[in-house]
PDB file of C-alpha atoms and ligand atoms in Angstrom:
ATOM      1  CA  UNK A   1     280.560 174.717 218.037  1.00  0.00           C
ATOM      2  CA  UNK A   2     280.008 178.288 216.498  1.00  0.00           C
ATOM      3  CA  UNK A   3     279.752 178.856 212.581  1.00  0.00           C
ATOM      4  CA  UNK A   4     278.841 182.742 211.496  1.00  0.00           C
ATOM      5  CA  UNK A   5     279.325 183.723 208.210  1.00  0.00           C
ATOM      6  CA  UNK A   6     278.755 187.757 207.277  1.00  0.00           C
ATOM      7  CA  UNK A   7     277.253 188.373 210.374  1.00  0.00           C
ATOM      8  CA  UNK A   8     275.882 192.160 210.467  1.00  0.00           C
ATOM      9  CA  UNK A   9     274.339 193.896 213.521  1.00  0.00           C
ATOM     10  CA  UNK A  10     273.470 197.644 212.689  1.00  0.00           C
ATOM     11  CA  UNK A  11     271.614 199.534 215.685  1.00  0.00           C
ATOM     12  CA  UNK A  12     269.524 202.966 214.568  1.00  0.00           C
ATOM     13  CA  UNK A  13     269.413 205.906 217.401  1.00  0.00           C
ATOM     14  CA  UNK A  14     269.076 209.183 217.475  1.00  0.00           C
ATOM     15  CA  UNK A  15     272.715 210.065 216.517  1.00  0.00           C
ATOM     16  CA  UNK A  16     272.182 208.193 213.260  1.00  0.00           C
ATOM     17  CA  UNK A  17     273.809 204.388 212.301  1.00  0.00           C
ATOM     18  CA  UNK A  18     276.028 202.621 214.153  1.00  0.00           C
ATOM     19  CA  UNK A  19     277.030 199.713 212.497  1.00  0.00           C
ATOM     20  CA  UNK A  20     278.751 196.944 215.453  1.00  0.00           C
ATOM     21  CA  UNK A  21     279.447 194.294 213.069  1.00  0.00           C
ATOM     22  CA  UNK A  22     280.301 194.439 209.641  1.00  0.00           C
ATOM     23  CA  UNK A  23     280.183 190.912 208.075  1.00  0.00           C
ATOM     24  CA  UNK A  24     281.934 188.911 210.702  1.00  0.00           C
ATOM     25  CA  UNK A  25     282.564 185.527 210.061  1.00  0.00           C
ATOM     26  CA  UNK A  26     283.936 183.114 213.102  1.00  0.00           C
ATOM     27  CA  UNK A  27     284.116 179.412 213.094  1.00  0.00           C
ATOM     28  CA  UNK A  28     285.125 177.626 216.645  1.00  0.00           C
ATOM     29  CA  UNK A  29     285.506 174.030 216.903  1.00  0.00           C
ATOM     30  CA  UNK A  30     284.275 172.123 219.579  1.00  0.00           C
ATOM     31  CA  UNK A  31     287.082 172.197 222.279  1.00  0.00           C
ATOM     32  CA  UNK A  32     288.512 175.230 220.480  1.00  0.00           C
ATOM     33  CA  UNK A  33     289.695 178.627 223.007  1.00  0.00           C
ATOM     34  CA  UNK A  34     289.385 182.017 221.168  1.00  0.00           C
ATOM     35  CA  UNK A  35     290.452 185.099 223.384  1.00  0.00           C
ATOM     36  CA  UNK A  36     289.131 188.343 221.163  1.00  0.00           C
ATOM     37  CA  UNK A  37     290.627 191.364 222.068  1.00  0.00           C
ATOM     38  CA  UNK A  38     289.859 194.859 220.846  1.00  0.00           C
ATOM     39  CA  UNK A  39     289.243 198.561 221.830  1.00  0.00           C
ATOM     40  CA  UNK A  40     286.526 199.725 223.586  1.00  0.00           C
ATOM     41  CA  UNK A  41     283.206 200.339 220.795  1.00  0.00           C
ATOM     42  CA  UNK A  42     284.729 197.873 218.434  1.00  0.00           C
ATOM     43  CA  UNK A  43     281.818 195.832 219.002  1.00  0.00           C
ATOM     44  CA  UNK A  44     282.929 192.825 221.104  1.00  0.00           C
ATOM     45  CA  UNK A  45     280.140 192.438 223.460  1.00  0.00           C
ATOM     46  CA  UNK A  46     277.412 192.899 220.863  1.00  0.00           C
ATOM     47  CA  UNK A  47     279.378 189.681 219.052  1.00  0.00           C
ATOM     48  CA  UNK A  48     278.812 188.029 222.569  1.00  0.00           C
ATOM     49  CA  UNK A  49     275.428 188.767 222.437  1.00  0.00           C
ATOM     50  CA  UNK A  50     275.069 187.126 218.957  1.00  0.00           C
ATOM     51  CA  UNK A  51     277.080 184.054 220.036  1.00  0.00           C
ATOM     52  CA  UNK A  52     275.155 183.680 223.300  1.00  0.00           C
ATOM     53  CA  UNK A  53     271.619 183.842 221.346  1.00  0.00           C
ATOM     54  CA  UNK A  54     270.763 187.564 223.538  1.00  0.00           C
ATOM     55  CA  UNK A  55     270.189 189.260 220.275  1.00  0.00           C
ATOM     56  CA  UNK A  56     269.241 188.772 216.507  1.00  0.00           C
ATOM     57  CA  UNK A  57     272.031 190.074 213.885  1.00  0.00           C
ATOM     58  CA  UNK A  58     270.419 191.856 210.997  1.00  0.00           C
ATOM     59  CA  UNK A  59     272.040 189.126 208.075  1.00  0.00           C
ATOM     60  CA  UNK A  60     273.886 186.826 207.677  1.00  0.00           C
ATOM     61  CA  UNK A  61     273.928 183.087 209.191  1.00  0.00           C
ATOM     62  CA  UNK A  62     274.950 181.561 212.829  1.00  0.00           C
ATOM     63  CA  UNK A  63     274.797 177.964 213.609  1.00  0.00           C
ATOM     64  CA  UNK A  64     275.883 177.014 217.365  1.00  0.00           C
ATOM     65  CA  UNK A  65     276.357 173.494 218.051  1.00  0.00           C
ATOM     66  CA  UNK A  66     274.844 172.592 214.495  1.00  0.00           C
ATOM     67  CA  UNK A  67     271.782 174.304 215.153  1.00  0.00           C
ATOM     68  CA  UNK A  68     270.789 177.599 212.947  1.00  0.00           C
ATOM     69  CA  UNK A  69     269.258 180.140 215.338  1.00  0.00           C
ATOM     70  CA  UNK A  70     267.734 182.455 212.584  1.00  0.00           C
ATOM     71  CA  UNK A  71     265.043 178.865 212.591  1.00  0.00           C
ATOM     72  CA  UNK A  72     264.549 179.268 215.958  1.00  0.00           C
ATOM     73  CA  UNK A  73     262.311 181.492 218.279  1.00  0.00           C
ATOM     74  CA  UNK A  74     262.443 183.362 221.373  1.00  0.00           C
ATOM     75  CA  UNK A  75     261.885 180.099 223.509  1.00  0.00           C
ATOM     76  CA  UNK A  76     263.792 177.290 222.025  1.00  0.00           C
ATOM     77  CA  UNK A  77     266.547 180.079 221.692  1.00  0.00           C
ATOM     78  CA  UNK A  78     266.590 180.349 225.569  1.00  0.00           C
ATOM     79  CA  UNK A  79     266.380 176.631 226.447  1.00  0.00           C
ATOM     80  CA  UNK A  80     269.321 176.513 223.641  1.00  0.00           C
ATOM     81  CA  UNK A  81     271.060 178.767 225.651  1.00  0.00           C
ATOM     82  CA  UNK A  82     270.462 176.906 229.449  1.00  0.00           C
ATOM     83  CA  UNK A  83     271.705 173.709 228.273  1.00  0.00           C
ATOM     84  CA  UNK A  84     275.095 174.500 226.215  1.00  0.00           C
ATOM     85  CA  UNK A  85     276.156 178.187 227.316  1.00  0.00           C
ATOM     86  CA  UNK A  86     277.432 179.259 230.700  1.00  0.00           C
ATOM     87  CA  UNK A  87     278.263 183.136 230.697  1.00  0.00           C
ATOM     88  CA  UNK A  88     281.032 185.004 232.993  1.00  0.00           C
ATOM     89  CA  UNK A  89     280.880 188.474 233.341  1.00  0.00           C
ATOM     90  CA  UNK A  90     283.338 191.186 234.605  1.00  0.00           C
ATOM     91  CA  UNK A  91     280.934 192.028 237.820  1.00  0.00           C
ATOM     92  CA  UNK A  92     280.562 188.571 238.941  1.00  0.00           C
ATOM     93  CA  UNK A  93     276.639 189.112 238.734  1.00  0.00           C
ATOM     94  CA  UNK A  94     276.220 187.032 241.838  1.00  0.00           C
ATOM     95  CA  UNK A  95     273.525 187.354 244.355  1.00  0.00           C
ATOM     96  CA  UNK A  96     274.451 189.475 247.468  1.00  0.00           C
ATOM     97  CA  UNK A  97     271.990 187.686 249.662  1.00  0.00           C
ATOM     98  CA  UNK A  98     273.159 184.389 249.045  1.00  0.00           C
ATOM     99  CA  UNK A  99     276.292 182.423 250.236  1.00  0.00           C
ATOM    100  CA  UNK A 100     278.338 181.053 247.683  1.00  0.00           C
ATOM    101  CA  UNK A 101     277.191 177.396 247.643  1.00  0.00           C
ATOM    102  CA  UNK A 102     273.461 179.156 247.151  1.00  0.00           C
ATOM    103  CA  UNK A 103     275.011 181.187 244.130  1.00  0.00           C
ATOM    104  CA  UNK A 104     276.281 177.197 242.452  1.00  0.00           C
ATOM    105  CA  UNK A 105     272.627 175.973 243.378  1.00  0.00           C
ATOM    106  CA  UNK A 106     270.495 178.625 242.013  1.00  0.00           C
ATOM    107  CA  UNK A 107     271.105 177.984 238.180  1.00  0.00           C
ATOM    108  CA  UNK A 108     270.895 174.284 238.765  1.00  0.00           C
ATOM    109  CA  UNK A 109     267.128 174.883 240.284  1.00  0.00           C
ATOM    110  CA  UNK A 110     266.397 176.487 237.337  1.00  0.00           C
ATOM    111  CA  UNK A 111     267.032 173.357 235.456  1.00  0.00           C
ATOM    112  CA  UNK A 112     264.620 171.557 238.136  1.00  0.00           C
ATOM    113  CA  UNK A 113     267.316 169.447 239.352  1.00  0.00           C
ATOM    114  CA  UNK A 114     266.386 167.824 242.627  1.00  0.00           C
ATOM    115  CA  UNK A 115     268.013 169.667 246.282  1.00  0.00           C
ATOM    116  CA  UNK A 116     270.327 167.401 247.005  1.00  0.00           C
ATOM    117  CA  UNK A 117     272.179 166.513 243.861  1.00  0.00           C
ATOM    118  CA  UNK A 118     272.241 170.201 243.389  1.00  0.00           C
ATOM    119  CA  UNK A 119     273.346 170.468 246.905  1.00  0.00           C
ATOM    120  CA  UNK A 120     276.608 167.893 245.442  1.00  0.00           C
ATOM    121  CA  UNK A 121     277.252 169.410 242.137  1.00  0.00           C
ATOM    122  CA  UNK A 122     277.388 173.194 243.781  1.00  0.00           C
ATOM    123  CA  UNK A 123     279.927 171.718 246.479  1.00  0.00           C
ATOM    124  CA  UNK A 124     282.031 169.890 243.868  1.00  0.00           C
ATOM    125  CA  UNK A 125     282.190 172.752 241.628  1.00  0.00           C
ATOM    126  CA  UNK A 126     283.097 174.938 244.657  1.00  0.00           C
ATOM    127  CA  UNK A 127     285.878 172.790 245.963  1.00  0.00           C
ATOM    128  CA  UNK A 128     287.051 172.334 242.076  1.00  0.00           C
ATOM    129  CA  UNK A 129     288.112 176.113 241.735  1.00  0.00           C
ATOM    130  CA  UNK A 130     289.364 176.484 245.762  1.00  0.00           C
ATOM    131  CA  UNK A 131     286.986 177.006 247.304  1.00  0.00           C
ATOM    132  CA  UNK A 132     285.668 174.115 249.378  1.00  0.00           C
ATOM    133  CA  UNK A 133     285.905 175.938 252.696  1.00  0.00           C
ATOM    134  CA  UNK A 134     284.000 179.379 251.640  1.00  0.00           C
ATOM    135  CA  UNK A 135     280.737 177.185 250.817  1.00  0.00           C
ATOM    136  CA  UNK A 136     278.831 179.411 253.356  1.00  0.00           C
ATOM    137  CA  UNK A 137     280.446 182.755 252.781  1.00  0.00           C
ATOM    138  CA  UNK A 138     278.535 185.484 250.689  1.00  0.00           C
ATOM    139  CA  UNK A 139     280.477 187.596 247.920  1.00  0.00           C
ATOM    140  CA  UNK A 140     280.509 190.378 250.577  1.00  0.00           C
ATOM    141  CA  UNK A 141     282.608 188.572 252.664  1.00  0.00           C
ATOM    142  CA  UNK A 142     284.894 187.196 249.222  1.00  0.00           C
ATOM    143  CA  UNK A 143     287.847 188.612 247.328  1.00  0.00           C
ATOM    144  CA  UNK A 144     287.209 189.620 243.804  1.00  0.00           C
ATOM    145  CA  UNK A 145     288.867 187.011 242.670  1.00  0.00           C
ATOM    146  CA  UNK A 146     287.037 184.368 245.004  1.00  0.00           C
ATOM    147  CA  UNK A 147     283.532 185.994 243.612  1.00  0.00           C
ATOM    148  CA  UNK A 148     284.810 185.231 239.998  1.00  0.00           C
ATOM    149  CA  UNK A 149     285.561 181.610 240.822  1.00  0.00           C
ATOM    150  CA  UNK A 150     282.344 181.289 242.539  1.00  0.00           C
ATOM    151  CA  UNK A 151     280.882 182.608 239.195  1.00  0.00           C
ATOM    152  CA  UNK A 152     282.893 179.971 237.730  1.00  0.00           C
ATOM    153  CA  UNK A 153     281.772 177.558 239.993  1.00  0.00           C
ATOM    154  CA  UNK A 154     278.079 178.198 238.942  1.00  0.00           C
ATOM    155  CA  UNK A 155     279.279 177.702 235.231  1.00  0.00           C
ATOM    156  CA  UNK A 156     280.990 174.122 236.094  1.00  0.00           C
ATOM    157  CA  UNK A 157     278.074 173.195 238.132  1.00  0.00           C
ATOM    158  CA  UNK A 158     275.992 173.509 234.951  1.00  0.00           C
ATOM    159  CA  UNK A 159     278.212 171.652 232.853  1.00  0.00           C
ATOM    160  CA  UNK A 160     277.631 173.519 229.947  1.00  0.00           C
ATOM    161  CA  UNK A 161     279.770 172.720 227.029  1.00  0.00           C
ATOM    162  CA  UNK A 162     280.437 176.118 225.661  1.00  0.00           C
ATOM    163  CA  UNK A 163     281.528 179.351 227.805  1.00  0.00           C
ATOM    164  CA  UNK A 164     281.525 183.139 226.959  1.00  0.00           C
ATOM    165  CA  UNK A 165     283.318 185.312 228.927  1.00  0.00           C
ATOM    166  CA  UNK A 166     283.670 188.953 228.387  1.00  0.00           C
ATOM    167  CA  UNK A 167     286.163 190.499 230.611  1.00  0.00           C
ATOM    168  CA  UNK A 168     285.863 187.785 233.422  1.00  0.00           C
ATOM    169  CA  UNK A 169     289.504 189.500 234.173  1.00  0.00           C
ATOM    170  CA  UNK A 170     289.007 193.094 234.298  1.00  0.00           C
ATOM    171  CA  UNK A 171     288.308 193.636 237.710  1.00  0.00           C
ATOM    172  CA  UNK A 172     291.380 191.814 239.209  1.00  0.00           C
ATOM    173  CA  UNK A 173     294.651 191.996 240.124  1.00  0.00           C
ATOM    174  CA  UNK A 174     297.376 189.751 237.761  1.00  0.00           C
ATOM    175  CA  UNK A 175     297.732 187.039 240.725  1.00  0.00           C
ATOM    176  CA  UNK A 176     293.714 186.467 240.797  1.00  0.00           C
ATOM    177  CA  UNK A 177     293.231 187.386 236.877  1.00  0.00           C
ATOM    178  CA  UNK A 178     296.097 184.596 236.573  1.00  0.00           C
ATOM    179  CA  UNK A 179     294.387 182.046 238.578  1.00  0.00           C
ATOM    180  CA  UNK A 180     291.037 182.732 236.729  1.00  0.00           C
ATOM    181  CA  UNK A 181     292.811 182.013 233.676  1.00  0.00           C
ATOM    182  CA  UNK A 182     294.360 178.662 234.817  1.00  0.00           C
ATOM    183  CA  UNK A 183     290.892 176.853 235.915  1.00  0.00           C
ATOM    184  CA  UNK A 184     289.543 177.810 232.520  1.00  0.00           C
ATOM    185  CA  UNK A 185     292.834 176.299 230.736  1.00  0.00           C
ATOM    186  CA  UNK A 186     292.046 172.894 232.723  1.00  0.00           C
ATOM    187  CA  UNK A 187     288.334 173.279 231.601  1.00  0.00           C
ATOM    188  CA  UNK A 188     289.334 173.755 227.824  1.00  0.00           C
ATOM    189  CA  UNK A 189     291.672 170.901 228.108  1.00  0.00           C
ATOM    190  CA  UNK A 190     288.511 168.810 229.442  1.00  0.00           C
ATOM    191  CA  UNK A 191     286.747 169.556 226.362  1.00  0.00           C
ATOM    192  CA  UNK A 192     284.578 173.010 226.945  1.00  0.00           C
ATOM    193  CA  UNK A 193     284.602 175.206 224.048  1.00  0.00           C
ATOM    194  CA  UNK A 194     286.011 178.984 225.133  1.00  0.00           C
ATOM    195  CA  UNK A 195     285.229 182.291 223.719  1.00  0.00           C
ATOM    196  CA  UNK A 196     286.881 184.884 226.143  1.00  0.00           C
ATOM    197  CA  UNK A 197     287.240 188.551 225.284  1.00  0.00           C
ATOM    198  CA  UNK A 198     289.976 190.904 227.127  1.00  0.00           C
ATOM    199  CA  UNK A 199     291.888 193.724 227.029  1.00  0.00           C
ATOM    200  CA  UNK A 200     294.812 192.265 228.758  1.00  0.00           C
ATOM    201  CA  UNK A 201     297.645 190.671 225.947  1.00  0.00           C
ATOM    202  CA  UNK A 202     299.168 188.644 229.380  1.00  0.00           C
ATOM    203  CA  UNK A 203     295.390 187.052 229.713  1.00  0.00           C
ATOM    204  CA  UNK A 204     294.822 186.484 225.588  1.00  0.00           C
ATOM    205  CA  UNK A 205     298.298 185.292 225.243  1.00  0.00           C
ATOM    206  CA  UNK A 206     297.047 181.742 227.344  1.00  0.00           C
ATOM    207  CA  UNK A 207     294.066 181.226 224.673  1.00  0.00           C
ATOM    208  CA  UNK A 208     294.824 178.463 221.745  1.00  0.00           C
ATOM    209  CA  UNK A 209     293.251 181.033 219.391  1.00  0.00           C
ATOM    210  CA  UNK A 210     293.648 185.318 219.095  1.00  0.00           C
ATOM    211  CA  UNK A 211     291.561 187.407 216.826  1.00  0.00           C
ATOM    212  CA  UNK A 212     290.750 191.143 217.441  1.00  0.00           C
ATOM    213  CA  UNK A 213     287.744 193.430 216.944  1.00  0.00           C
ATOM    214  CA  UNK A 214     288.517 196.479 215.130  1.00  0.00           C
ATOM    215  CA  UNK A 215     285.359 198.995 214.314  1.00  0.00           C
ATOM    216  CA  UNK A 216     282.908 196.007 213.765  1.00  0.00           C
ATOM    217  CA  UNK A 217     285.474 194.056 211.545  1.00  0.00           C
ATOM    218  CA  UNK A 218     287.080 190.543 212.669  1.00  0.00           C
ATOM    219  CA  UNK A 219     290.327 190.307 212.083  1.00  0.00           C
ATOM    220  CA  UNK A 220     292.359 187.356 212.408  1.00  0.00           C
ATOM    221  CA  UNK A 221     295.301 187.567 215.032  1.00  0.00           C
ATOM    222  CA  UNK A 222     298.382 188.775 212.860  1.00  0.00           C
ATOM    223  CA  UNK A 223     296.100 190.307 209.923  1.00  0.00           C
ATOM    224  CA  UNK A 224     296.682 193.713 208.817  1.00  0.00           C
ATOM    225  CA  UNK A 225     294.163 196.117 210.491  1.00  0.00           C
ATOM    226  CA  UNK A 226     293.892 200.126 211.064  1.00  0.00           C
ATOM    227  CA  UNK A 227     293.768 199.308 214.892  1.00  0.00           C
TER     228      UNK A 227
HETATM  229  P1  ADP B 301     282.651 196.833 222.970  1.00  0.00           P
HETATM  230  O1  ADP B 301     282.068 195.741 223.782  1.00  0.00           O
HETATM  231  O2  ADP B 301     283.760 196.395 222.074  1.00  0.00           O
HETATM  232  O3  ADP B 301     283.058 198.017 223.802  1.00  0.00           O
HETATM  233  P2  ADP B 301     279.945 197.150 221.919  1.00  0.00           P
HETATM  234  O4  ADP B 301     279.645 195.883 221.218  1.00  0.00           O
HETATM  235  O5  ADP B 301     279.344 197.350 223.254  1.00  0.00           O
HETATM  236  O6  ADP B 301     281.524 197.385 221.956  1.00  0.00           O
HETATM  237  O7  ADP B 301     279.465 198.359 220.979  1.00  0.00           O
HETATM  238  C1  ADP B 301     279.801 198.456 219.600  1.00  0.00           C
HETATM  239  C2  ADP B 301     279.190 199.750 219.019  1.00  0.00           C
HETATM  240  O8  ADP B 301     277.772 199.653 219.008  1.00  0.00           O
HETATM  241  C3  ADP B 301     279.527 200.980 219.835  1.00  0.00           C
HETATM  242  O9  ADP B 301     279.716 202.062 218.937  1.00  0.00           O
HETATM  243  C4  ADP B 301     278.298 201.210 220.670  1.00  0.00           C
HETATM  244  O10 ADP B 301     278.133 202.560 220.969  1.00  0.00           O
HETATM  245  C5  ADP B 301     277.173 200.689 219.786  1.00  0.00           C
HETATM  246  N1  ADP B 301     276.067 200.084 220.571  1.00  0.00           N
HETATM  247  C6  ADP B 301     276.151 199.003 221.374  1.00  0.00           C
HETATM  248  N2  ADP B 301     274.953 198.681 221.902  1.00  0.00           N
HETATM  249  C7  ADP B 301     274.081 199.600 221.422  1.00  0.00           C
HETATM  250  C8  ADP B 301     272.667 199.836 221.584  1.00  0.00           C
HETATM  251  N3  ADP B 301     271.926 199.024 222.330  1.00  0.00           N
HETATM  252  N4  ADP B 301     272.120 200.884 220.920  1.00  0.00           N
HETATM  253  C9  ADP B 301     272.860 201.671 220.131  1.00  0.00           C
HETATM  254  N5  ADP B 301     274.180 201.528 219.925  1.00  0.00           N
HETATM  255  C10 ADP B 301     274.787 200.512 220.561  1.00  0.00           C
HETATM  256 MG1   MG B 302     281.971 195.466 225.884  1.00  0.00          MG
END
């Protein structure tokens, strides 16, 4: 599902080079779960941000799903990102103004999909993670941990068949971060392809696969490494 080889993503400022990945290579099968872990500035969300087509590297080569991206521009880059890549954040990024079933729907309008299948795949992916009998409730009135599986929700309603996640955990308590990590097991072991960074060993230890992010470098989980 993902293929980089020597990826390298330098950014220029002020305060000279940073370089945020140093020839990172990273193959994940199709069904495959990674969990990368790593300090904070060892350049784990700008390798989400390669994987999930929001930014060009400076070299090297990334294929997702088959496809090379480097071919591709802006616009066939985004549609390649609608139809195979559902993202989960550590804020939720919901909408405040809408109830939860409106959160599920919204992506799926985006797609043009008519009101009420969308209406049906928003309630199914609702009731999927637990949450069958918030439909109407906005995040206001949810628990962080209801707000991430309404994010979820909005990701399963999609059906996308590859999901980045970059600290969906950080923001909630073990019982809720433990939950969170149980409906993604089920969807791995129904085929989606996971990439999931965290800070938390307990949450990386349920991943099939472990690598760590150490100053830009990819290391393998178990490889020798300064950090
Ligand atoms: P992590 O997610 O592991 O905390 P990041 O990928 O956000 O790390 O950042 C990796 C390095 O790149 C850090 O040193 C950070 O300061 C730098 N960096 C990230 N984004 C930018 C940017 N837009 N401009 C300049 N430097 C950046
Ligand atoms: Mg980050």
């Amino acid at each position: 599902m993902i293929h980089f080889e020597n990826i390298v993503k330098t950014y220029k400022g002020q305060g000279g080079t940073v370089c945020a990945l140093r020839n990172v290579t990273l193959h994940l099968e199709k069904g495959g779960f990674l969990a990368v872990t790593g300090g904070s500035g060892s350049g784990k969300t700008t390798l989400m941000n390669m994987v999930g087509c929001l930014d060009r590297p400076d070299s090297g080569r990334r294929l997702l799903d088959g496809q090379d991206l480097a071919r591709m521009g802006d616009r066939k880059l985004s549609r390649l990102r609608n139809e195979k890549i559902g993202f989960i954040f550590q804020g939720f990024n919901l909408l405040h103004d809408l109830t939860a079933l409106e959160n599920v729907m919204l992506p799926l309008a985006i797609r043009g999909t008519d009101l009420r299948r969308r209406r049906e795949a928003a309630a199914e992916a609702l009731a999927r993670v637990g949450l069958g009998d918030r439909l109407g409730h906005r995040p206001g009135q949810l628990s962080g941990g209801q707000q991430q599986r309404v994010a979820i929700a909005r990701v399963i309603a999609c059906r996308t068949p590859l999901i980045l996640a970059d600290e969906p955990t950080g923001n909630l308590d073990p019982e809720a971060a433990g939950s969170i990590m149980g409906i993604l097991q089920a969807l791995n072991q129904e085929g989606v392809t996971i990439l999931l960074i965290t800070h938390d060993p307990a949450v990386a230890a349920r991943a099939e696969r472990r690598a760590r992010m150490c100053d830009g470098v990819l290391l393998a989980d178990g490889a020798a490494g300064l950090c």
